[in-house]
Amino acid sequence: MSNQFKSVYTNDPANMVAEAFAELYPDAKYEAALAPELYDDKGTPICSCITFPNEGDDADAVPIIVVNSQLGVEIAAAELAMQLIHAALGFESLKGGEAYDAALNALKVRYNEIGNERFPESAEAAEPVGGGGNE
């Protein structure tokens, strides 16, 4: 698959997550954005969120994913991965469950495969999406 997701970085984790997701869910639609500050409805800072369109919205309305831009790149990619799975599985997946866990695991596997294909020299040291972080 050609890389339809362009980034200035050859090893951009969010870009690789989006590419893996597009391979697994080619018909899924979403919009994603970064926000410098992100809060829940109680004013508590959060890492990411997804908003699903209402039934009465335009037929072309898609889920909107927002990730806090203050996160490290690996954590932001992991947050994007979680929200993308919600976009693919729908509103009910917000409760989690086996289908959500299996889909997220499949995305992590494909993400790691893409990384290993692009950077075989670092395949042995690769961590899955959500691993590592900003210690």
Backbone as JSON Lines, residues from 0, in Angstrom:
{"i":0,"aa":"M","n":[0.85,-1.18,0.0],"ca":[0.0,0.0,0.0],"c":[0.89,1.23,0.0]}
{"i":1,"aa":"S","n":[0.53,2.17,-0.85],"ca":[1.31,3.4,-0.84],"c":[0.91,4.22,0.37]}
{"i":2,"aa":"N","n":[1.83,4.96,0.86],"ca":[1.59,5.75,2.07],"c":[0.82,7.01,1.7]}
{"i":3,"aa":"Q","n":[-0.5,6.98,1.89],"ca":[-1.32,8.14,1.58],"c":[-1.26,9.18,2.69]}
{"i":4,"aa":"F","n":[-0.69,8.81,3.82],"ca":[-0.57,9.71,4.95],"c":[0.83,10.29,4.95]}
{"i":5,"aa":"K","n":[0.93,11.55,4.65],"ca":[2.24,12.19,4.54],"c":[2.61,12.87,5.85]}
{"i":6,"aa":"S","n":[3.85,12.73,6.22],"ca":[4.39,13.37,7.4],"c":[5.8,13.83,7.08]}
{"i":7,"aa":"V","n":[6.25,14.83,7.77],"ca":[7.63,15.27,7.56],"c":[8.61,14.3,8.2]}
{"i":8,"aa":"Y","n":[8.12,13.45,9.11],"ca":[8.97,12.49,9.81],"c":[8.81,11.1,9.22]}
{"i":9,"aa":"T","n":[9.9,10.43,8.96],"ca":[9.82,9.08,8.4],"c":[9.32,8.07,9.43]}
{"i":10,"aa":"N","n":[9.47,8.4,10.7],"ca":[9.08,7.47,11.76],"c":[7.99,8.05,12.65]}
{"i":11,"aa":"D","n":[7.05,8.77,12.08],"ca":[5.98,9.42,12.83],"c":[4.99,8.37,13.34]}
{"i":12,"aa":"P","n":[4.93,8.13,14.65],"ca":[4.05,7.09,15.17],"c":[2.57,7.3,14.84]}
{"i":13,"aa":"A","n":[2.07,8.52,14.93],"ca":[0.66,8.77,14.61],"c":[0.37,8.48,13.14]}
{"i":14,"aa":"N","n":[1.3,8.83,12.29],"ca":[1.17,8.55,10.87],"c":[1.11,7.04,10.63]}
{"i":15,"aa":"M","n":[1.96,6.3,11.31],"ca":[1.98,4.85,11.16],"c":[0.71,4.2,11.72]}
{"i":16,"aa":"V","n":[0.16,4.76,12.81],"ca":[-1.11,4.28,13.36],"c":[-2.22,4.5,12.33]}
{"i":17,"aa":"A","n":[-2.28,5.7,11.75],"ca":[-3.31,6.01,10.76],"c":[-3.19,5.1,9.54]}
{"i":18,"aa":"E","n":[-1.98,4.83,9.12],"ca":[-1.77,3.94,7.98],"c":[-2.23,2.52,8.31]}
{"i":19,"aa":"A","n":[-1.86,2.02,9.48],"ca":[-2.28,0.67,9.89],"c":[-3.8,0.6,9.98]}
{"i":20,"aa":"F","n":[-4.41,1.64,10.54],"ca":[-5.87,1.68,10.66],"c":[-6.53,1.65,9.29]}
{"i":21,"aa":"A","n":[-6.02,2.43,8.35],"ca":[-6.59,2.48,7.0],"c":[-6.5,1.12,6.31]}
{"i":22,"aa":"E","n":[-5.46,0.37,6.59],"ca":[-5.34,-0.97,6.02],"c":[-6.37,-1.92,6.62]}
{"i":23,"aa":"L","n":[-6.6,-1.8,7.92],"ca":[-7.54,-2.7,8.61],"c":[-9.0,-2.29,8.4]}
{"i":24,"aa":"Y","n":[-9.24,-1.01,8.29],"ca":[-10.61,-0.47,8.16],"c":[-10.66,0.52,6.99]}
{"i":25,"aa":"P","n":[-10.53,0.01,5.77],"ca":[-10.43,0.93,4.61],"c":[-11.67,1.8,4.38]}
{"i":26,"aa":"D","n":[-12.82,1.4,4.89],"ca":[-14.03,2.19,4.68],"c":[-14.36,3.13,5.84]}
{"i":27,"aa":"A","n":[-13.59,3.04,6.92],"ca":[-13.86,3.88,8.09],"c":[-13.5,5.33,7.79]}
{"i":28,"aa":"K","n":[-14.36,6.21,8.24],"ca":[-14.12,7.63,8.05],"c":[-14.04,8.32,9.41]}
{"i":29,"aa":"Y","n":[-13.21,9.34,9.48],"ca":[-13.04,10.11,10.71],"c":[-12.29,11.38,10.37]}
{"i":30,"aa":"E","n":[-12.34,12.31,11.29],"ca":[-11.48,13.49,11.24],"c":[-10.69,13.49,12.53]}
{"i":31,"aa":"A","n":[-9.43,13.89,12.47],"ca":[-8.6,13.94,13.67],"c":[-7.9,15.28,13.74]}
{"i":32,"aa":"A","n":[-7.76,15.76,14.97],"ca":[-7.1,17.05,15.18],"c":[-6.34,17.01,16.5]}
{"i":33,"aa":"L","n":[-5.36,17.89,16.6],"ca":[-4.63,18.11,17.85],"c":[-5.18,19.35,18.52]}
{"i":34,"aa":"A","n":[-5.23,19.33,19.83],"ca":[-5.67,20.5,20.6],"c":[-4.66,20.78,21.69]}
{"i":35,"aa":"P","n":[-4.28,22.05,21.89],"ca":[-3.27,22.37,22.91],"c":[-3.78,22.14,24.33]}
{"i":36,"aa":"E","n":[-5.1,22.15,24.51],"ca":[-5.71,21.87,25.81],"c":[-6.96,21.06,25.55]}
{"i":37,"aa":"L","n":[-7.21,20.06,26.39],"ca":[-8.37,19.2,26.19],"c":[-8.91,18.81,27.56]}
{"i":38,"aa":"Y","n":[-10.21,19.05,27.75],"ca":[-10.85,18.81,29.05],"c":[-12.15,18.04,28.86]}
{"i":39,"aa":"D","n":[-12.51,17.26,29.87],"ca":[-13.82,16.61,29.85],"c":[-14.88,17.61,30.29]}
{"i":40,"aa":"D","n":[-16.12,17.15,30.39],"ca":[-17.22,18.07,30.72],"c":[-17.17,18.58,32.16]}
{"i":41,"aa":"K","n":[-16.28,18.01,32.99],"ca":[-16.13,18.49,34.37],"c":[-14.9,19.38,34.53]}
{"i":42,"aa":"G","n":[-14.2,19.64,33.43],"ca":[-13.02,20.49,33.48],"c":[-11.73,19.77,33.8]}
{"i":43,"aa":"T","n":[-11.76,18.44,33.81],"ca":[-10.57,17.65,34.08],"c":[-9.77,17.46,32.79]}
{"i":44,"aa":"P","n":[-8.46,17.71,32.82],"ca":[-7.65,17.5,31.61],"c":[-7.72,16.04,31.16]}
{"i":45,"aa":"I","n":[-7.82,15.83,29.86],"ca":[-7.85,14.48,29.29],"c":[-6.86,14.39,28.14]}
{"i":46,"aa":"C","n":[-6.54,13.16,27.78],"ca":[-5.57,12.92,26.71],"c":[-6.19,12.96,25.33]}
{"i":47,"aa":"S","n":[-7.43,12.44,25.21],"ca":[-8.07,12.39,23.9],"c":[-9.57,12.19,24.07]}
{"i":48,"aa":"C","n":[-10.29,12.4,22.99],"ca":[-11.73,12.15,23.01],"c":[-12.22,11.93,21.59]}
{"i":49,"aa":"I","n":[-13.42,11.39,21.5],"ca":[-14.07,11.22,20.2],"c":[-15.5,11.71,20.33]}
{"i":50,"aa":"T","n":[-15.97,12.36,19.29],"ca":[-17.36,12.82,19.24],"c":[-18.0,12.17,18.02]}
{"i":51,"aa":"F","n":[-19.1,11.48,18.27],"ca":[-19.83,10.85,17.18],"c":[-20.93,11.78,16.7]}
{"i":52,"aa":"P","n":[-21.2,11.78,15.38],"ca":[-22.27,12.64,14.89],"c":[-23.63,12.17,15.41]}
{"i":53,"aa":"N","n":[-24.55,13.1,15.57],"ca":[-25.91,12.77,15.97],"c":[-26.65,12.16,14.79]}
{"i":54,"aa":"E","n":[-27.69,11.39,15.07],"ca":[-28.45,10.76,13.99],"c":[-29.0,11.77,13.0]}
{"i":55,"aa":"G","n":[-29.37,12.95,13.46],"ca":[-29.94,13.96,12.58],"c":[-28.91,14.76,11.81]}
{"i":56,"aa":"D","n":[-27.61,14.53,12.07],"ca":[-26.57,15.29,11.39],"c":[-26.5,14.93,9.91]}
{"i":57,"aa":"D","n":[-25.81,15.75,9.19],"ca":[-25.57,15.52,7.78],"c":[-25.08,14.08,7.56]}
{"i":58,"aa":"A","n":[-25.54,13.46,6.48],"ca":[-25.17,12.07,6.2],"c":[-23.66,11.9,6.05]}
{"i":59,"aa":"D","n":[-22.97,12.96,5.72],"ca":[-21.52,12.88,5.55],"c":[-20.75,13.14,6.84]}
{"i":60,"aa":"A","n":[-21.47,13.39,7.94],"ca":[-20.81,13.66,9.22],"c":[-20.04,12.42,9.67]}
{"i":61,"aa":"V","n":[-18.86,12.64,10.22],"ca":[-18.0,11.55,10.65],"c":[-17.57,11.78,12.1]}
{"i":62,"aa":"P","n":[-17.13,10.73,12.78],"ca":[-16.61,10.93,14.13],"c":[-15.41,11.88,14.1]}
{"i":63,"aa":"I","n":[-15.31,12.68,15.14],"ca":[-14.2,13.63,15.25],"c":[-13.34,13.22,16.45]}
{"i":64,"aa":"I","n":[-12.08,12.99,16.19],"ca":[-11.11,12.6,17.22],"c":[-10.24,13.8,17.53]}
{"i":65,"aa":"V","n":[-10.04,14.07,18.82],"ca":[-9.15,15.14,19.24],"c":[-8.15,14.56,20.23]}
{"i":66,"aa":"V","n":[-6.87,14.83,20.0],"ca":[-5.79,14.36,20.86],"c":[-5.07,15.58,21.42]}
{"i":67,"aa":"N","n":[-4.76,15.52,22.7],"ca":[-4.04,16.6,23.36],"c":[-2.62,16.7,22.79]}
{"i":68,"aa":"S","n":[-2.29,17.86,22.26],"ca":[-0.98,18.04,21.63],"c":[0.16,18.16,22.63]}
{"i":69,"aa":"Q","n":[-0.15,18.23,23.9],"ca":[0.89,18.32,24.92],"c":[1.48,16.96,25.28]}
{"i":70,"aa":"L","n":[0.89,15.89,24.74],"ca":[1.38,14.54,25.02],"c":[2.65,14.26,24.22]}
{"i":71,"aa":"G","n":[3.44,13.33,24.69],"ca":[4.58,12.87,23.9],"c":[4.08,12.15,22.66]}
{"i":72,"aa":"V","n":[4.91,12.04,21.64],"ca":[4.46,11.48,20.36],"c":[3.99,10.03,20.49]}
{"i":73,"aa":"E","n":[4.64,9.22,21.32],"ca":[4.22,7.83,21.47],"c":[2.88,7.71,22.18]}
{"i":74,"aa":"I","n":[2.68,8.51,23.21],"ca":[1.42,8.48,23.93],"c":[0.3,9.03,23.05]}
{"i":75,"aa":"A","n":[0.57,10.1,22.32],"ca":[-0.43,10.65,21.41],"c":[-0.83,9.61,20.35]}
{"i":76,"aa":"A","n":[0.14,8.86,19.84],"ca":[-0.17,7.81,18.86],"c":[-1.03,6.72,19.49]}
{"i":77,"aa":"A","n":[-0.75,6.35,20.73],"ca":[-1.54,5.34,21.42],"c":[-2.97,5.85,21.64]}
{"i":78,"aa":"E","n":[-3.11,7.12,21.99],"ca":[-4.43,7.71,22.16],"c":[-5.19,7.72,20.84]}
{"i":79,"aa":"L","n":[-4.5,8.09,19.77],"ca":[-5.13,8.07,18.45],"c":[-5.6,6.66,18.11]}
{"i":80,"aa":"A","n":[-4.77,5.67,18.38],"ca":[-5.14,4.28,18.08],"c":[-6.42,3.89,18.81]}
{"i":81,"aa":"M","n":[-6.52,4.22,20.07],"ca":[-7.72,3.87,20.84],"c":[-8.96,4.54,20.27]}
{"i":82,"aa":"Q","n":[-8.84,5.82,19.92],"ca":[-9.99,6.54,19.4],"c":[-10.36,6.07,17.99]}
{"i":83,"aa":"L","n":[-9.37,5.7,17.19],"ca":[-9.67,5.18,15.85],"c":[-10.49,3.9,15.93]}
{"i":84,"aa":"I","n":[-10.18,3.05,16.89],"ca":[-10.95,1.81,17.04],"c":[-12.39,2.15,17.4]}
{"i":85,"aa":"H","n":[-12.59,3.15,18.25],"ca":[-13.96,3.59,18.54],"c":[-14.64,4.08,17.26]}
{"i":86,"aa":"A","n":[-13.91,4.82,16.43],"ca":[-14.49,5.31,15.17],"c":[-14.92,4.16,14.28]}
{"i":87,"aa":"A","n":[-14.12,3.1,14.25],"ca":[-14.44,1.94,13.41],"c":[-15.6,1.12,13.97]}
{"i":88,"aa":"L","n":[-15.64,0.94,15.28],"ca":[-16.63,0.06,15.89],"c":[-17.91,0.77,16.29]}
{"i":89,"aa":"G","n":[-17.86,2.07,16.43],"ca":[-19.05,2.83,16.74],"c":[-19.19,3.19,18.2]}
{"i":90,"aa":"F","n":[-20.24,3.94,18.49],"ca":[-20.5,4.51,19.8],"c":[-20.49,3.46,20.92]}
{"i":91,"aa":"E","n":[-21.07,2.32,20.67],"ca":[-21.16,1.28,21.71],"c":[-19.79,0.8,22.18]}
{"i":92,"aa":"S","n":[-18.77,0.97,21.36],"ca":[-17.43,0.51,21.74],"c":[-16.82,1.35,22.85]}
{"i":93,"aa":"L","n":[-17.43,2.49,23.15],"ca":[-16.91,3.33,24.24],"c":[-16.95,2.6,25.57]}
{"i":94,"aa":"K","n":[-17.76,1.57,25.66],"ca":[-17.84,0.76,26.88],"c":[-16.71,-0.27,26.95]}
{"i":95,"aa":"G","n":[-15.93,-0.39,25.89],"ca":[-14.86,-1.38,25.86],"c":[-15.42,-2.74,25.51]}
{"i":96,"aa":"G","n":[-14.74,-3.77,25.98],"ca":[-15.2,-5.12,25.72],"c":[-14.25,-5.91,24.84]}
{"i":97,"aa":"E","n":[-14.61,-7.14,24.61],"ca":[-13.74,-8.06,23.87],"c":[-13.52,-7.61,22.43]}
{"i":98,"aa":"A","n":[-14.58,-7.16,21.75],"ca":[-14.42,-6.73,20.36],"c":[-13.47,-5.53,20.27]}
{"i":99,"aa":"Y","n":[-13.62,-4.6,21.2],"ca":[-12.74,-3.43,21.23],"c":[-11.3,-3.87,21.49]}
{"i":100,"aa":"D","n":[-11.1,-4.72,22.49],"ca":[-9.75,-5.18,22.83],"c":[-9.1,-5.91,21.66]}
{"i":101,"aa":"A","n":[-9.87,-6.77,20.97],"ca":[-9.33,-7.52,19.84],"c":[-8.96,-6.58,18.69]}
{"i":102,"aa":"A","n":[-9.83,-5.6,18.42],"ca":[-9.56,-4.66,17.34],"c":[-8.33,-3.8,17.65]}
{"i":103,"aa":"L","n":[-8.21,-3.34,18.9],"ca":[-7.05,-2.54,19.28],"c":[-5.78,-3.36,19.19]}
{"i":104,"aa":"N","n":[-5.84,-4.62,19.6],"ca":[-4.68,-5.49,19.49],"c":[-4.28,-5.7,18.04]}
{"i":105,"aa":"A","n":[-5.25,-5.9,17.16],"ca":[-4.95,-6.07,15.73],"c":[-4.28,-4.82,15.16]}
{"i":106,"aa":"L","n":[-4.74,-3.65,15.59],"ca":[-4.13,-2.4,15.15],"c":[-2.69,-2.3,15.65]}
{"i":107,"aa":"K","n":[-2.46,-2.67,16.89],"ca":[-1.1,-2.65,17.44],"c":[-0.18,-3.59,16.67]}
{"i":108,"aa":"V","n":[-0.69,-4.77,16.34],"ca":[0.11,-5.75,15.58],"c":[0.49,-5.17,14.23]}
{"i":109,"aa":"R","n":[-0.49,-4.6,13.51],"ca":[-0.2,-4.05,12.19],"c":[0.74,-2.85,12.29]}
{"i":110,"aa":"Y","n":[0.56,-2.02,13.29],"ca":[1.47,-0.89,13.53],"c":[2.91,-1.39,13.68]}
{"i":111,"aa":"N","n":[3.09,-2.41,14.49],"ca":[4.43,-2.96,14.7],"c":[4.99,-3.58,13.43]}
{"i":112,"aa":"E","n":[4.13,-4.22,12.64],"ca":[4.59,-4.79,11.37],"c":[5.09,-3.69,10.44]}
{"i":113,"aa":"I","n":[4.35,-2.6,10.38],"ca":[4.77,-1.47,9.53],"c":[6.12,-0.94,10.01]}
{"i":114,"aa":"G","n":[6.27,-0.78,11.31],"ca":[7.55,-0.31,11.85],"c":[8.69,-1.27,11.53]}
{"i":115,"aa":"N","n":[8.43,-2.56,11.67],"ca":[9.47,-3.55,11.38],"c":[9.82,-3.6,9.91]}
{"i":116,"aa":"E","n":[8.83,-3.37,9.04],"ca":[9.09,-3.33,7.6],"c":[9.93,-2.12,7.22]}
{"i":117,"aa":"R","n":[9.64,-0.99,7.83],"ca":[10.35,0.24,7.49],"c":[11.71,0.36,8.16]}
{"i":118,"aa":"F","n":[11.8,-0.19,9.35],"ca":[13.02,-0.04,10.14],"c":[13.46,-1.4,10.67]}
{"i":119,"aa":"P","n":[13.87,-2.32,9.77],"ca":[14.21,-3.67,10.21],"c":[15.37,-3.71,11.2]}
{"i":120,"aa":"E","n":[16.24,-2.71,11.14],"ca":[17.38,-2.68,12.05],"c":[16.95,-2.47,13.49]}
{"i":121,"aa":"S","n":[15.77,-1.92,13.7],"ca":[15.31,-1.68,15.07],"c":[14.15,-2.6,15.46]}
{"i":122,"aa":"A","n":[13.87,-3.61,14.65],"ca":[12.73,-4.49,14.91],"c":[12.84,-5.19,16.25]}
{"i":123,"aa":"E","n":[14.03,-5.56,16.65],"ca":[14.2,-6.29,17.92],"c":[13.91,-5.39,19.11]}
{"i":124,"aa":"A","n":[14.11,-4.1,18.97],"ca":[13.92,-3.18,20.09],"c":[12.56,-2.48,20.04]}
{"i":125,"aa":"A","n":[11.74,-2.82,19.04],"ca":[10.46,-2.12,18.89],"c":[9.51,-2.4,20.04]}
{"i":126,"aa":"E","n":[8.76,-1.37,20.43],"ca":[7.73,-1.5,21.45],"c":[6.38,-1.28,20.78]}
{"i":127,"aa":"P","n":[5.34,-1.93,21.26],"ca":[4.02,-1.72,20.68],"c":[3.5,-0.33,21.0]}
{"i":128,"aa":"V","n":[2.46,0.07,20.24],"ca":[1.8,1.34,20.52],"c":[1.38,1.33,21.98]}
{"i":129,"aa":"G","n":[1.68,2.4,22.68],"ca":[1.32,2.47,24.1],"c":[2.48,2.1,24.99]}
{"i":130,"aa":"G","n":[3.51,1.48,24.44],"ca":[4.68,1.17,25.24],"c":[5.59,2.37,25.28]}
{"i":131,"aa":"G","n":[6.57,2.32,26.11],"ca":[7.51,3.43,26.17],"c":[6.87,4.63,26.81]}
{"i":132,"aa":"G","n":[7.05,5.74,26.21],"ca":[6.46,6.96,26.74],"c":[7.51,7.99,27.04]}
{"i":133,"aa":"N","n":[7.22,8.83,27.96],"ca":[8.11,9.94,28.26],"c":[8.67,9.81,29.67]}
{"i":134,"aa":"E","n":[9.36,8.73,29.92],"ca":[9.94,8.57,31.25],"c":[11.04,9.56,31.48]}
